[in-house]
Tab-separated table of C-alpha atoms in Angstrom:
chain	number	residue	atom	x	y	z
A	1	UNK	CA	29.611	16.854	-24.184
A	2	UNK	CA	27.657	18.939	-26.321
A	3	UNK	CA	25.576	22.442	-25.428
A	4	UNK	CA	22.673	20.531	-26.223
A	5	UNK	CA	23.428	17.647	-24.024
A	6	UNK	CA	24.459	19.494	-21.014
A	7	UNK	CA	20.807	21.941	-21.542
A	8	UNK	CA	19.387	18.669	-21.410
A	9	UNK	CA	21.028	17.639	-18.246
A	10	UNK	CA	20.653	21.012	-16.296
A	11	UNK	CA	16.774	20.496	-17.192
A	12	UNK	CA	16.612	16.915	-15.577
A	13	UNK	CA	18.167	18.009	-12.373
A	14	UNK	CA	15.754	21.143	-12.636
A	15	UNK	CA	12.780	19.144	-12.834
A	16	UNK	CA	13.848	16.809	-10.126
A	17	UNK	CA	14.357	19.477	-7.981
A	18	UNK	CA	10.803	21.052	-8.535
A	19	UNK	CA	9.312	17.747	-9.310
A	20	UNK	CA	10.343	15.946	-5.664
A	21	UNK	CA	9.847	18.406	-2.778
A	22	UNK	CA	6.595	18.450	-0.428
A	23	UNK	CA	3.971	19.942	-1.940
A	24	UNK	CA	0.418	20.237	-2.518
A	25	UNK	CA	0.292	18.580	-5.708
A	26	UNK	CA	2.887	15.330	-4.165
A	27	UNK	CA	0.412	15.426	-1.235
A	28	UNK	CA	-2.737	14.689	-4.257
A	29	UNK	CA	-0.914	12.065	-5.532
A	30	UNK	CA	0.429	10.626	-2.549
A	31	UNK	CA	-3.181	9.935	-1.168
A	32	UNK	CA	-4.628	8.710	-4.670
A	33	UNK	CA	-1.849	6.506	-4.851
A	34	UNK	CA	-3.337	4.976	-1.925
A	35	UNK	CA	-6.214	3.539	-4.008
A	36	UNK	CA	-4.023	2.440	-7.102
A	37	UNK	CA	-0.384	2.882	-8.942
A	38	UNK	CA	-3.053	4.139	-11.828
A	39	UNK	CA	-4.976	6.860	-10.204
A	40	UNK	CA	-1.621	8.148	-8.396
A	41	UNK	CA	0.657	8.649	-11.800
A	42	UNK	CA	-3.011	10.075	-13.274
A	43	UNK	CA	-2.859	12.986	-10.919
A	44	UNK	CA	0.203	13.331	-11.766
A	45	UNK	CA	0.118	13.333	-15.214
A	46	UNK	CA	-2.917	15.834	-15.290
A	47	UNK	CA	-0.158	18.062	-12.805
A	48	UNK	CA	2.909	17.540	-16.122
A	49	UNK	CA	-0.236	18.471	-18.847
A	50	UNK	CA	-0.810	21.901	-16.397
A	51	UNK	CA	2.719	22.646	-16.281
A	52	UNK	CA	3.139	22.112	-20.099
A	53	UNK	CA	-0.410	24.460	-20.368
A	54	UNK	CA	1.487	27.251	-18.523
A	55	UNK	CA	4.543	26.770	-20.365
A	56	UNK	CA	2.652	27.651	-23.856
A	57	UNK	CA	0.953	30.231	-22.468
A	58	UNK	CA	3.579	32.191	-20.610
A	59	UNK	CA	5.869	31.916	-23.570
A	60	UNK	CA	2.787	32.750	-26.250
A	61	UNK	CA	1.159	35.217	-24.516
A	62	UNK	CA	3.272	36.488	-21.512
A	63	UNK	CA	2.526	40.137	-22.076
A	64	UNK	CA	-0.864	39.663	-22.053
A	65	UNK	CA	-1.648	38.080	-18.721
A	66	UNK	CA	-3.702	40.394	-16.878
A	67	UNK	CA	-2.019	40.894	-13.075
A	68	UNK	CA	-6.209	41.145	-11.816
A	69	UNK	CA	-5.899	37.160	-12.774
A	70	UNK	CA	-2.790	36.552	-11.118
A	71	UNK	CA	-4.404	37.987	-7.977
A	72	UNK	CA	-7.912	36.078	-8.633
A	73	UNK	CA	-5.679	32.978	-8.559
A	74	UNK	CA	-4.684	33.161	-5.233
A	75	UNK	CA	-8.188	32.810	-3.720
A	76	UNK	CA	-9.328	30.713	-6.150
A	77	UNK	CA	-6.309	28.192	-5.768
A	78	UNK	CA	-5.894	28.502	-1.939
A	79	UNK	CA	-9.944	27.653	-1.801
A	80	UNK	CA	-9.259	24.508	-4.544
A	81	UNK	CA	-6.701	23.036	-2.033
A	82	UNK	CA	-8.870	23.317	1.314
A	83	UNK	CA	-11.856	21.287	-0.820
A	84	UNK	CA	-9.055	18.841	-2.086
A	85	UNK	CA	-8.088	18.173	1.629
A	86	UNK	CA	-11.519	17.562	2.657
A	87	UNK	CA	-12.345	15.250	0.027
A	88	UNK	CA	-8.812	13.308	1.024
A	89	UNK	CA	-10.204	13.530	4.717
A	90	UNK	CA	-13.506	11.680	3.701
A	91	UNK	CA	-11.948	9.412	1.292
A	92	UNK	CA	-11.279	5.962	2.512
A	93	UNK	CA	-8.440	4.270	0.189
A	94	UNK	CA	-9.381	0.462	1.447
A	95	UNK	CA	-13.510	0.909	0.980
A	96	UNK	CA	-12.951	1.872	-2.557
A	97	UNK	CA	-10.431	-0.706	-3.558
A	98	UNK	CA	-12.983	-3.242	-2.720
A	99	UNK	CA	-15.777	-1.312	-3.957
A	100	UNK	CA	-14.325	-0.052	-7.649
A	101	UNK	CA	-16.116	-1.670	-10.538
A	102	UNK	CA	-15.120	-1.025	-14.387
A	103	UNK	CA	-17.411	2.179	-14.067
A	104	UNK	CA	-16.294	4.061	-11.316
A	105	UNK	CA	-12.402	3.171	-12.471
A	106	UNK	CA	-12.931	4.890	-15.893
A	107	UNK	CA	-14.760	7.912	-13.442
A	108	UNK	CA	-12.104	7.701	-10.847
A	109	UNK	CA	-9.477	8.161	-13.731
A	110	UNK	CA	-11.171	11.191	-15.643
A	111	UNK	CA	-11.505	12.420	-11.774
A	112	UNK	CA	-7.984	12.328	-10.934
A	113	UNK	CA	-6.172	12.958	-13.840
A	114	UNK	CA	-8.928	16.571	-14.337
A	115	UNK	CA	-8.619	17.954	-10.557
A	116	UNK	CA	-4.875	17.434	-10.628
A	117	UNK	CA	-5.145	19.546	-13.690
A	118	UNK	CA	-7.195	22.293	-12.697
A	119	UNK	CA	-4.930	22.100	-9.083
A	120	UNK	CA	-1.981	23.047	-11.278
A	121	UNK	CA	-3.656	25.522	-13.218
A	122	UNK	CA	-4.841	27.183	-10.145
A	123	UNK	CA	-1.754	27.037	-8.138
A	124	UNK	CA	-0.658	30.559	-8.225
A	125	UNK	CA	3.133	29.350	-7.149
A	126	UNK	CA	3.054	27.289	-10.218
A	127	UNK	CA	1.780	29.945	-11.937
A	128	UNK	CA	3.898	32.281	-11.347
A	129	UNK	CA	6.710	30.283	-11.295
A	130	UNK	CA	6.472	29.799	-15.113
A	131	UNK	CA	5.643	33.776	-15.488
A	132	UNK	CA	8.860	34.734	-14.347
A	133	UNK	CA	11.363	31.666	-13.398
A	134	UNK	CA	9.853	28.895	-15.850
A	135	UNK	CA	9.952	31.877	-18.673
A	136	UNK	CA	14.127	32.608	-17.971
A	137	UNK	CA	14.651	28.947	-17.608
A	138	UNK	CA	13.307	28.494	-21.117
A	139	UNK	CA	14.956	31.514	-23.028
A	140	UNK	CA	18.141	30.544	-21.595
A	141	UNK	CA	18.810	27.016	-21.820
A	142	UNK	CA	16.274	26.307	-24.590
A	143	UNK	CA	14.081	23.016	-25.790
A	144	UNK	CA	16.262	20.521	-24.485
A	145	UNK	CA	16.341	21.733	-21.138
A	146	UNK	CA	12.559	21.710	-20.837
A	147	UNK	CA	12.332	18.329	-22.321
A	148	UNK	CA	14.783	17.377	-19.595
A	149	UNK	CA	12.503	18.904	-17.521
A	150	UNK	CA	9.565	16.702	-18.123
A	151	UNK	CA	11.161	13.655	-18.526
A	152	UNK	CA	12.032	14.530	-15.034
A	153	UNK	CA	8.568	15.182	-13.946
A	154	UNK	CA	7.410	11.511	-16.069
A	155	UNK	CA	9.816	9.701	-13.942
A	156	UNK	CA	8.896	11.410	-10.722
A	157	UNK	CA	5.113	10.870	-11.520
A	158	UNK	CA	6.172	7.366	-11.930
A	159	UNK	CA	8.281	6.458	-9.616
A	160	UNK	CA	6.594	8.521	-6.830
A	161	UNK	CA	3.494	6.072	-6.661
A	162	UNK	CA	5.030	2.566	-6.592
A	163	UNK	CA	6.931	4.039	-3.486
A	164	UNK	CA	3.737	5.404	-1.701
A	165	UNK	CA	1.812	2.057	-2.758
A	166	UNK	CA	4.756	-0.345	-1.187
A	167	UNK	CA	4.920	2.068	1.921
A	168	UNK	CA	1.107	1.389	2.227
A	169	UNK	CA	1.575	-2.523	1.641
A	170	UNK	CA	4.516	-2.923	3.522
A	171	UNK	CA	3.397	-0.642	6.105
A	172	UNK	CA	-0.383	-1.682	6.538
A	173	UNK	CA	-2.965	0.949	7.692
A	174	UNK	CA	-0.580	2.951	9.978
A	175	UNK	CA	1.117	3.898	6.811
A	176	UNK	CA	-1.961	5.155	4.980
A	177	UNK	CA	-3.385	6.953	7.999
A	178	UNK	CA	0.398	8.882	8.017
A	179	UNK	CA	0.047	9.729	4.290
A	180	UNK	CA	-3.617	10.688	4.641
A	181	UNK	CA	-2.685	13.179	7.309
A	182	UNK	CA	0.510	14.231	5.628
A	183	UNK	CA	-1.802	14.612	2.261
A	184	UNK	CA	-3.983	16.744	4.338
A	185	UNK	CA	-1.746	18.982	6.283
A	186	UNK	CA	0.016	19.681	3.404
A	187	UNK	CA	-2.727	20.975	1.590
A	188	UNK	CA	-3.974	22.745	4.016
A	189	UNK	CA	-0.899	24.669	4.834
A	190	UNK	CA	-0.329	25.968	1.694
A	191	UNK	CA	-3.808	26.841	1.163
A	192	UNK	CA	-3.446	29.081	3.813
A	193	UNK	CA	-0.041	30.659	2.858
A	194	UNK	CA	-2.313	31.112	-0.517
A	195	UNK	CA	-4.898	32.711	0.706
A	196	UNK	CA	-3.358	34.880	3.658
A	197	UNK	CA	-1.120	36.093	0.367
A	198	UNK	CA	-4.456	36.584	-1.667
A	199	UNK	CA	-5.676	38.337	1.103
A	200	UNK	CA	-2.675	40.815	1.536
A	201	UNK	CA	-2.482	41.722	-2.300
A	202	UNK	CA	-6.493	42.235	-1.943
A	203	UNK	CA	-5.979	44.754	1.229
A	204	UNK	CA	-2.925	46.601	-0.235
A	205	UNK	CA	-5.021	47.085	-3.796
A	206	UNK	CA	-8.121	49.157	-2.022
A	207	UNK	CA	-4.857	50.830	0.292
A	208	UNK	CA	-3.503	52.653	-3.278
């Protein structure tokens, strides 16, 4: 097997790994898969166009990524994911399916393929993931691993919905009441990690 190859194959298993565990971006797309296969891989194709965003820019312009931004990030992300649970909270998956005309599809798209985006671009964890992790990942193992990488993410983004949509059909409205909450909790959780972090790099900056 060639170098290139087995780059290629250490990036799919990468981006599986990142691309399948709990997490406030799976939680976004979990409960807008609830509504549709289409508005589920939307969010998480706006969450694959942030990570390939970050990419450019660590690798572009690492040096020049003010830490004062980093450290903005955390309270503006951690405050992103508390409004994105309460929206999920007053969202009601059923009522809109029935509801949805050709108008507010096209809006419902732009909606969740654009706060997925700006979710990913706010998460400070994804973030800084590509600052220091993402960054070694791609000097190391090169182009093919990262296009490993994000074939992993396509398929995850994929694959990810159909399963939440036949849980919800197969499983009736006790399923989508257990992914709403899960959506919720999740999202709420690591909006507080976020900001309690925010909040400590805040305290120790007027401490120095």
């Amino acid at each position: 097997m060639s170098d290139g190859a087995i780059n290629f194959l250490a990036g799919l298993i990468y981006g599986f790994s990142l691309a399948v565990p709990p997490g406030p971006m799976n939680a976004l797309i979990a409960s807008r898969s609830l509504t549709s296969f289409k508005l589920g891989f939307l969010t998480g194709l706006g969450a694959m166009t942030a990570d390939f965003i970050l990419m450019i820019t660590t690798y572009f312009a690492f040096n020049m990524i003010n830490n004062n931004v980093i450290r903005a990030i955390y309270i503006i992300g951690g405050s992103y994911m508390i409004l994105l649970a309460l929206l999920i909270a007053k969202s009601n998956p059923e009522k809109t399916i029935k509801n949805r005309d050709s108008r507010s599809k096209t809006t419902s798209s732009i909606i969740s393929y654009s706060t997925s985006l700006a979710l990913g671009l706010a998460n400070p964890y994804q973030i800084l993931w590509w600052l220091s992790a993402g960054l070694s990942f791609l000097s190391i193992f090169g182009p093919a691993a990262i296009t490993g990488l994000f074939i992993a993410i396509l398929i995850w983004i994929t694959l990810f919905p159909l399963l939440v949509r036949a849980g919800s059909y197969y499983g009736g409205r006790a399923a989508i009441i257990a992914i709403k909450v899960f959506s919720i909790a999740v999202l709420l959780s690591f909006a507080g990690l976020i900001l309690y972090e925010g909040i400590l790099v805040l305290l120790s900056l007027r401490t120095q």
